[in-house]
Short mmCIF file of C-alpha atoms and ligand atoms in Angstrom, two decimals:
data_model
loop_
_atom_site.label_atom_id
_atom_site.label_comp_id
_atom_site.label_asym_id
_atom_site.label_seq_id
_atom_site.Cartn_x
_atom_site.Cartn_y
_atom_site.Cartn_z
CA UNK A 21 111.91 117.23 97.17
CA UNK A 22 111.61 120.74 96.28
CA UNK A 23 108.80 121.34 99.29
CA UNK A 24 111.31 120.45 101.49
CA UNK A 25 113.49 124.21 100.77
CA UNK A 26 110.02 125.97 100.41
CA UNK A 27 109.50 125.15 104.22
CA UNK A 28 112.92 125.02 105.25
CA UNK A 29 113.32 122.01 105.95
CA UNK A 30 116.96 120.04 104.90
CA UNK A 31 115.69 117.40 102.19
CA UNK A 32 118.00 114.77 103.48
CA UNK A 33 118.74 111.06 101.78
CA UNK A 34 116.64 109.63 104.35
CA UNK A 35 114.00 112.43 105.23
CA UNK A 36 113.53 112.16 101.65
CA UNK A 37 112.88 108.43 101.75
CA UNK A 38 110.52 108.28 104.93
CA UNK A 39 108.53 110.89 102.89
CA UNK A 40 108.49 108.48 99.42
CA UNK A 41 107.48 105.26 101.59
CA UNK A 42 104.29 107.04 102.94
CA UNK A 43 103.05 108.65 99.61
CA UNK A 44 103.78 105.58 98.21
CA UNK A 45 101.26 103.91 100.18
CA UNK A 46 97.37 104.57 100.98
CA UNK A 47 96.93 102.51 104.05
CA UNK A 48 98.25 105.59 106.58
CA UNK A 49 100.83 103.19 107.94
CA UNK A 50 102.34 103.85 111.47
CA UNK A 51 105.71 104.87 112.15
CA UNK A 52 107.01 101.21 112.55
CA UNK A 53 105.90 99.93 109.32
CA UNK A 54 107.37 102.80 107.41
CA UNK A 55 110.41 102.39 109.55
CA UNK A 56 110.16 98.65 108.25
CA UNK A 57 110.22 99.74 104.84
CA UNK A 58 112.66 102.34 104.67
CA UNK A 59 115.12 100.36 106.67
CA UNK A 60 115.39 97.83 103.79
CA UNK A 61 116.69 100.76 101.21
CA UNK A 62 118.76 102.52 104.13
CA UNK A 63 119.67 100.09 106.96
CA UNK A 64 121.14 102.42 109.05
CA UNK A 65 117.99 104.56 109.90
CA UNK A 66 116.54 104.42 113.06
CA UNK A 67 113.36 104.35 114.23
CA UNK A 68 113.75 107.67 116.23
CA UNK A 69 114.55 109.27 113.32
CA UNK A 70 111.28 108.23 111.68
CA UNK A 71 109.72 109.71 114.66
CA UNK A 72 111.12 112.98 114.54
CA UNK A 73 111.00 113.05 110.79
CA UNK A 74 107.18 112.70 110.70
CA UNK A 75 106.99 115.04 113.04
CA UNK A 76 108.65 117.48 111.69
CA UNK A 77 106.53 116.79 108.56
CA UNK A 78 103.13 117.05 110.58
CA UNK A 79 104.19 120.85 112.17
CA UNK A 80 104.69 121.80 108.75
CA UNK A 81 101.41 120.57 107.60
CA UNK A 82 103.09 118.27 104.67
CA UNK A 83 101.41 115.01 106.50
CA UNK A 84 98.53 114.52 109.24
CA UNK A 85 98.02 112.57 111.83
CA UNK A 86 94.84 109.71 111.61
CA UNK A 87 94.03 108.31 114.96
CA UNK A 88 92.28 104.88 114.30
CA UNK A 89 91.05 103.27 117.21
CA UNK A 90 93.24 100.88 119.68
CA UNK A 91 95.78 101.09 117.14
CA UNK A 92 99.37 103.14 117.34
CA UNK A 93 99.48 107.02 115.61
CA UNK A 94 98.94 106.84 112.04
CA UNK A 95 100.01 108.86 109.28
CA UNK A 96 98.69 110.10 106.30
CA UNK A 97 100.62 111.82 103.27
CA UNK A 98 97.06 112.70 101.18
CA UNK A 99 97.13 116.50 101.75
CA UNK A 100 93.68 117.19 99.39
CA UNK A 101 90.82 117.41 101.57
CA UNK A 102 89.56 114.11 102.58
CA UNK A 103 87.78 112.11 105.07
CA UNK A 104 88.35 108.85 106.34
CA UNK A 105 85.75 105.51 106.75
CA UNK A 106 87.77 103.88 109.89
CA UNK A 107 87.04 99.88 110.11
CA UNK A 108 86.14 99.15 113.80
CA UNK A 109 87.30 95.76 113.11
CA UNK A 110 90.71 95.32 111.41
CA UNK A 111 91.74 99.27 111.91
CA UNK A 112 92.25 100.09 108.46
CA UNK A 113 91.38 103.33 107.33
CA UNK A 114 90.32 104.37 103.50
CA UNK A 115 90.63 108.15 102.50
CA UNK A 116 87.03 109.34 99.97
CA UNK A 117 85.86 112.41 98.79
CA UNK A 118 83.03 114.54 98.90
CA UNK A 119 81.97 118.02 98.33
CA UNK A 120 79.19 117.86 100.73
CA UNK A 121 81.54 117.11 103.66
CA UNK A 122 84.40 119.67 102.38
CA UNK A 123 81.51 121.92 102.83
CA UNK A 124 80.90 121.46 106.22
CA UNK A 125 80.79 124.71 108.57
CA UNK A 126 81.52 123.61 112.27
CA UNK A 127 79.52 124.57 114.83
CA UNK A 128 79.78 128.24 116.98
CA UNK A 129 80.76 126.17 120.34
CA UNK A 130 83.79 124.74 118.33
CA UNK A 131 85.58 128.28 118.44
CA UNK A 132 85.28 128.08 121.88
CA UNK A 133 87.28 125.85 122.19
CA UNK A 134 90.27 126.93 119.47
CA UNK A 135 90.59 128.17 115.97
CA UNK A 136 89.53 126.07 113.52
CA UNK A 137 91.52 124.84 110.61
CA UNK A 138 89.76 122.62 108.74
CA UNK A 139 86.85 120.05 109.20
CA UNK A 140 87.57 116.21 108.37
CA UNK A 141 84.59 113.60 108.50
CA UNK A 142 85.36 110.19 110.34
CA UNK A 143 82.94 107.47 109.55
CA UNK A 144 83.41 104.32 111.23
CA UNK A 145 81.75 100.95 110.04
CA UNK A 146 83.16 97.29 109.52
CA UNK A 147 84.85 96.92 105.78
CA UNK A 148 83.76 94.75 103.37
CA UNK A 149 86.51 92.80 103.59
CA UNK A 150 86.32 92.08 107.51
CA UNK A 151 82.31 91.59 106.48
CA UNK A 152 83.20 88.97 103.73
CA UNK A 153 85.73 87.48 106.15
CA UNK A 154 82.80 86.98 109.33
CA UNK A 155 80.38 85.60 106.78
CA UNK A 156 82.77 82.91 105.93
CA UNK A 157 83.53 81.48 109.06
CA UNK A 158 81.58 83.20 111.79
CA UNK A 159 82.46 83.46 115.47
CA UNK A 160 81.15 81.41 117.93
ZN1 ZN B 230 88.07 95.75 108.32
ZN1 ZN B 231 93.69 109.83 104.66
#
C-alpha cells in the first residue's frame, strides 16, 4: 500500500486488509460488514480496530463517509468524484458520474457556514430492484 507511507500512515497486515475489503466492494458497506469480512482472513481483528482504522482513513481523505438514511455510517473507498442515488427503500447506495454535477458551484450562503471542499449530489429514489420486488407481491 504505497499511499499508506505517502500519508504517514503504518501500512499494517490488517490496516492493509480493512482497506482491500472496501475497494473490493461497491456497495459502501458499514463498519460491521467489513469487520465480517476481514475477520474471516484475520480472526483476530477486532471490530474497534475497524473503527479506528476507517477513521484514520477518512481524516486522511483516502475514504468518505456516505450517510444513507436510518441505516449505520457507511463507507466509501471510490475517491473520483462521484455522486450517489440513495434507495429510500432497501438503503443501498450506487456511486454515477456526471460532468454536469462535478460542475456544480455551491451557493454564497454555503461559505457562511465553512469552507467548502467539494460538492457531492445525493439523489434519493426507490431502485429498480426494490421496484421489481413491490410489483411482484405488493403490500397490503
Ligand atoms: Zn432498493
Ligand atoms: Zn460512492
Amino acid at each position: 500500500m504505497g499511499f499508506c507511507r505517502e500519508l504517514g500512515i503504518k501500512p499494517t497486515h490488517q490496516r492493509t486488509e480493512i482497506y482491500r475489503e472496501l475497494m473490493s466492494t461497491e456497495n459502501h458497506p458499514n463498519a460491521e460488514t467489513i469487520y465480517g469480512n476481514v475477520r474471516k482472513r484475520i480472526p483476530a481483528i477486532s471490530l474497534d480496530t475497524v473503527y479506528r482504522t476507517l477513521r484514520l482513513f477518512e481524516q486522511k481523505g483516502i475514504i468518505s463517509r456516505v450517510s444513507a438514511a436510518g441505516e449505520s455510517m457507511r463507507f466509501d473507498g471510490n475517491t473520483k468524484h462521484h455522486h450517489h442515488f440513495i434507495c429510500v427503500e432497501c438503503g443501498k447506495v450506487r456511486d454515477f458520474y456526471s460532468d454536469n454535477f462535478n460542475n456544480l458551484v455551491a451557493p454564497a450562503e454555503v461559505t457562511e457556514l465553512g469552507n467548502i471542499g467539494s460538492v457531492h449530489v445525493e439523489v434519493r429514489g426507490i431502485c429498480n430492484d426494490c421496484q421489481n420486488k413491490n410489483r411482484h407481491n405488493p403490500k397490503k
